[in-house]
Structure formats: structure tokens, C-alpha cells
mmCIF file of C-alpha atoms in Angstrom:
data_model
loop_
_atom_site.group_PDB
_atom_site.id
_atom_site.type_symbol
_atom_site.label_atom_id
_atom_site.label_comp_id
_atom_site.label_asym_id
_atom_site.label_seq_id
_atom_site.Cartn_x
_atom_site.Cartn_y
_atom_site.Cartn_z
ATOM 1 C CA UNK A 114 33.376 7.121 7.819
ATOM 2 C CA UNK A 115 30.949 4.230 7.350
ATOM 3 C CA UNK A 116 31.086 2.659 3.508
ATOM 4 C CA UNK A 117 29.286 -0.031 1.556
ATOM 5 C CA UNK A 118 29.518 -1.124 -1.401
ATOM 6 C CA UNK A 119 26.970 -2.576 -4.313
ATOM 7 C CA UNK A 120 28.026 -5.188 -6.355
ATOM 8 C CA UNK A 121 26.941 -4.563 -10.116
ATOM 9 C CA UNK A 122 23.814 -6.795 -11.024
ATOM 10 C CA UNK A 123 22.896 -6.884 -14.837
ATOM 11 C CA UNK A 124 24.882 -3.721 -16.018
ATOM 12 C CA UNK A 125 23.257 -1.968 -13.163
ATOM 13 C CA UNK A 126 23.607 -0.865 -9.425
ATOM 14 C CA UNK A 127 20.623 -1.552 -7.539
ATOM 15 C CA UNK A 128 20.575 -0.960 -3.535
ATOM 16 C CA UNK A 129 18.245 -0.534 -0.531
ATOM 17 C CA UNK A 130 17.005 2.892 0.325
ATOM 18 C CA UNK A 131 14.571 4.022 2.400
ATOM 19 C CA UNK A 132 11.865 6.607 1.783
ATOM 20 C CA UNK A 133 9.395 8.955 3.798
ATOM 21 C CA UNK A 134 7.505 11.784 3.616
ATOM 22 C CA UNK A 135 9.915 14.393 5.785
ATOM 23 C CA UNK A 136 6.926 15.138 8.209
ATOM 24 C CA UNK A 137 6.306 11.625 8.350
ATOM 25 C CA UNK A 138 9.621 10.025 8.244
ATOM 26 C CA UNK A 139 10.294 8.748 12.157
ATOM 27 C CA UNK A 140 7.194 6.844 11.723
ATOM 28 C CA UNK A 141 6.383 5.366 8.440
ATOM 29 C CA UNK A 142 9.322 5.080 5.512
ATOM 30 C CA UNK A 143 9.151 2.242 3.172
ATOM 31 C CA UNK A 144 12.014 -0.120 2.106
ATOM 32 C CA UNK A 145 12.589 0.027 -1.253
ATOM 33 C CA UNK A 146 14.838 -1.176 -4.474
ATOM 34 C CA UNK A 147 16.752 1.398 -6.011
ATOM 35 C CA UNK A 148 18.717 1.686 -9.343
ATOM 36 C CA UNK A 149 22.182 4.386 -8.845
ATOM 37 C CA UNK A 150 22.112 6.760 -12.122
ATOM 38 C CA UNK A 151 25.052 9.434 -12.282
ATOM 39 C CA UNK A 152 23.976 10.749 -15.557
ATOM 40 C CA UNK A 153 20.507 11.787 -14.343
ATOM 41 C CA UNK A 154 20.693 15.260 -12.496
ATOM 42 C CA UNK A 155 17.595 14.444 -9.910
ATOM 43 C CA UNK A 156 16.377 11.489 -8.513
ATOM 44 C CA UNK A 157 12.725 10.233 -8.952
ATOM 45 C CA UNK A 158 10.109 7.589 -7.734
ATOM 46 C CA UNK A 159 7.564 5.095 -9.229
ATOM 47 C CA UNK A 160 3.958 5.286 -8.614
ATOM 48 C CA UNK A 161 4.054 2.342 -6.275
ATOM 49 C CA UNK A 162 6.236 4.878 -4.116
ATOM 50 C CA UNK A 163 3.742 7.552 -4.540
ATOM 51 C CA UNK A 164 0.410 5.105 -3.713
ATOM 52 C CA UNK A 165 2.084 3.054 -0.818
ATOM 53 C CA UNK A 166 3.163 6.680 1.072
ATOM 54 C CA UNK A 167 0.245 8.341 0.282
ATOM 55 C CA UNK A 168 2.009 11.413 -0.725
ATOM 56 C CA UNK A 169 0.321 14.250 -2.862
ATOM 57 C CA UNK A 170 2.138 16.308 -5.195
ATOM 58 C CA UNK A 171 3.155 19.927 -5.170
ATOM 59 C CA UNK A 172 3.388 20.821 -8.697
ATOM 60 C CA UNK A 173 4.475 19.709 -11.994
ATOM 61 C CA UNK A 174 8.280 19.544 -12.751
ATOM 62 C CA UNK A 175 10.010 18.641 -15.842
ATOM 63 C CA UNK A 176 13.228 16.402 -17.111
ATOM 64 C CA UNK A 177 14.883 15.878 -20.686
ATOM 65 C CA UNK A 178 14.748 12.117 -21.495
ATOM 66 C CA UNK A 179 17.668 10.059 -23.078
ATOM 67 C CA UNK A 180 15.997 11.080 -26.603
ATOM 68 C CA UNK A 181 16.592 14.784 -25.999
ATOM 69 C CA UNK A 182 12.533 15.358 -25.366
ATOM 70 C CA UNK A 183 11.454 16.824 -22.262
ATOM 71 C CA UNK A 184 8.639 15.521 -20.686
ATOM 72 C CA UNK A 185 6.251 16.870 -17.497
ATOM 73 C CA UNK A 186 5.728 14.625 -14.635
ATOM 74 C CA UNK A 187 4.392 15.689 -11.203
ATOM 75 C CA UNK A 188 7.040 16.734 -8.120
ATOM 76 C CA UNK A 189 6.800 14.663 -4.868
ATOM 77 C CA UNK A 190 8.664 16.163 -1.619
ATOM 78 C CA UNK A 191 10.257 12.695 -0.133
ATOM 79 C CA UNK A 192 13.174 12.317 2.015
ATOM 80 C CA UNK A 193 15.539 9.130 0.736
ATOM 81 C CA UNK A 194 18.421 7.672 3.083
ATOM 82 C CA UNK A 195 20.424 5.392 2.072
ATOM 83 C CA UNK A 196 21.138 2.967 5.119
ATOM 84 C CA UNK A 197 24.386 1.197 6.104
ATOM 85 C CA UNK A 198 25.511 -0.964 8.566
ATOM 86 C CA UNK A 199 28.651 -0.753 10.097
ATOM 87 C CA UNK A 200 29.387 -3.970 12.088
ATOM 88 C CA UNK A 201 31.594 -3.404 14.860
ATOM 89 C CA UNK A 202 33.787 -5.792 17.051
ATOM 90 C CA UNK A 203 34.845 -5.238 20.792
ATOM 91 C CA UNK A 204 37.972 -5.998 22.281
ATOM 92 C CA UNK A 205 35.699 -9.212 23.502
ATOM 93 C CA UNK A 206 35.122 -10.334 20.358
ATOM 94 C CA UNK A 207 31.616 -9.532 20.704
ATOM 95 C CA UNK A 208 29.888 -7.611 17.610
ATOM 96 C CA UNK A 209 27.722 -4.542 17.461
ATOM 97 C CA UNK A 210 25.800 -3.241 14.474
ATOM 98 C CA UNK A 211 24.996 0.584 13.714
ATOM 99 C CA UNK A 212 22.747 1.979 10.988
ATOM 100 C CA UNK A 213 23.750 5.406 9.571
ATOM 101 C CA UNK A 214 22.006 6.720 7.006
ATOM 102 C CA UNK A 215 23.156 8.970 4.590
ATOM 103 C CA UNK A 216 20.445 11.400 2.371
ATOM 104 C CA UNK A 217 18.048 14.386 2.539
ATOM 105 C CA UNK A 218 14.544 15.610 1.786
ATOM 106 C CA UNK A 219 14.564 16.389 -1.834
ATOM 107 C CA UNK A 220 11.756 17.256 -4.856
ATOM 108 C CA UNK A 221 11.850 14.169 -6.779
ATOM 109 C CA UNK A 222 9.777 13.721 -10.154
ATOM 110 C CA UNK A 223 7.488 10.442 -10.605
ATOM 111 C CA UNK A 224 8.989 7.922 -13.418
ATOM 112 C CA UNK A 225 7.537 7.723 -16.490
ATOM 113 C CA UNK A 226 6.998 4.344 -16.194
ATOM 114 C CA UNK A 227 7.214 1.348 -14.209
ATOM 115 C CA UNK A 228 10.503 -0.276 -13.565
ATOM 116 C CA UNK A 229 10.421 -4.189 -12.963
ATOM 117 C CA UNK A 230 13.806 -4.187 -10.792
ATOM 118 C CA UNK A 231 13.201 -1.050 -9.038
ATOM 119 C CA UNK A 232 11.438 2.032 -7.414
ATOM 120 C CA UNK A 233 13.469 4.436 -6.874
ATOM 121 C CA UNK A 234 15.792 6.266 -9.141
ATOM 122 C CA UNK A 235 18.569 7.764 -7.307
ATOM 123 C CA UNK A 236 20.479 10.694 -9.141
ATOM 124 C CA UNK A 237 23.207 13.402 -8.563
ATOM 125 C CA UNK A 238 20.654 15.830 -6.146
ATOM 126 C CA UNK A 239 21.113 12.911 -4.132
ATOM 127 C CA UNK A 240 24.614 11.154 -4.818
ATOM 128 C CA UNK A 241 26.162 14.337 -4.456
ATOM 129 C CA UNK A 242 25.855 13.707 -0.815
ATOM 130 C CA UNK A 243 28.516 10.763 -1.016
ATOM 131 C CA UNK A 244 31.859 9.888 -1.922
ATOM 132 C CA UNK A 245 31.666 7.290 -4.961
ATOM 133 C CA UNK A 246 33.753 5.124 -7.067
ATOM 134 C CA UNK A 247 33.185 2.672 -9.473
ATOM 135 C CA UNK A 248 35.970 0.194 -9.786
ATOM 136 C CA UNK A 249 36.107 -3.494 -10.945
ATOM 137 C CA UNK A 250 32.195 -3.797 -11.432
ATOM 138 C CA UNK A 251 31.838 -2.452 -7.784
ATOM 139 C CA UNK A 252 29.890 1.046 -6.511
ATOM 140 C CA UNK A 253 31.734 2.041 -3.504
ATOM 141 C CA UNK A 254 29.722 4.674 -1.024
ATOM 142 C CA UNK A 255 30.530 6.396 1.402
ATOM 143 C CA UNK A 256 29.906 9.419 3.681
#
């Protein structure tokens, strides 16, 4: 079962993730920062996301904000993985690495706004596909 874990930077987990558009996503993904939230119940992108995958939206969805207002935003259909690399060592000594990456095609929302220290907001439609714990400023993931 491969498993990573995130150090906590400034109050906040931030990791690598990778998105596409599903049709698309053999051949052109993007790299990009990511900020884990488990008290927001789907996960959404910034408009850099949007402009760099030239992706167009397929409606208009909706989310309640931290001040109990809810506010419209378009819907984007992107897949997000979360990679991880498992290094592995032979019997040799020699080392191998593997990338597994766990996530799915989901309807994400576009932020509100512009994040400085990330891109991609990554909430429970998305976590749920992981086991996580938080333990001694550590996010441990795994699949």
C-alpha cells in the first residue's frame, strides 16, 4: 500500500498533484501546488488551472463559504492524482522507483480567488479516496 506523507508548512498541508482534462490526461496534465482541506466537501481549482489546460466549463455549481453565504462559480470536469513514489530496494542493493497515483475525474468548482501558495484545493470528493491521519504536524496518505 504505497504512503507519503506532507509535512505541515505554515498551518497548512500543501502537496504535488497532478491535473488533466480526463480525455486529455495521458498526454498533457500539469504539475501543480495543492493545499489538503477536510472541511471543504469538493475540491476546486484556480483560474491559472483553468487557462493553462484550456478547459471550458459545463455549468455553474455552487458552495457555502466559511461566512455561511453561498456563492456561484463555474464547474470544470478535471481528473486530479495525487502521485507517490515508492522507492524500492533489491536484494542487490540496487533501487527502483514507482509512481502510483491515487485520484479520479471529478466536477470541481473554480476558486473564488487567487491563492499565492497554491492551485488546487483538494477536498473530501477527493480525500475520500485515501486513508489519512494527521499526527504530530504530519498528513499521512495512503491508498
Amino acid at each position: 500500500m504505497p504512503t507519503f506523507t506532507v509535512p505541515v508548512e505554515d498551518n497548512q498541508f500543501l502537496l504535488t498533484v497532478a491535473v488533466a482534462v480526463p480525455e486529455r490526461r495521458a498526454t498533457d496534465r500539469r504539475t501543480c501546488r495543492a493545499l489538503v482541506d477536510t472541511g471543504a466537501h469538493c475540491s476546486m481549482v484556480s483560474a491559472n488551472v483553468v487557462e493553462t489546460l484550456r478547459v471550458a466549463s459545463t455549468g455553474i455549481g455552487g458552495f457555502m463559504a466559511a461566512n455561511g453565504q453561498t456563492q456561484s462559480t463555474p464547474i470544470f470536469d478535471l481528473h486530479i492524482a495525487v502521485p507517490v513514489t515508492v522507492t524500492a530496494t533489491a536484494a542487490d542493493g540496487s533501487t527502483s522507483e514507482t509512481v502510483f497515483a491515487g485520484g479520479r475525474a471529478l466536477e470541481v468548482l473554480l476558486l473564488p480567488f487567487d491563492p499565492p501558495d497554491f492551485d488546487v484545493l483538494l477536498g473530501m470528493d477527493l480525500l475520500t479516496e485515501f486513508h489519512i491521519t494527521m499526527y504530530n504536524g504530519t498528513l499521512v496518505l495512503s491508498n
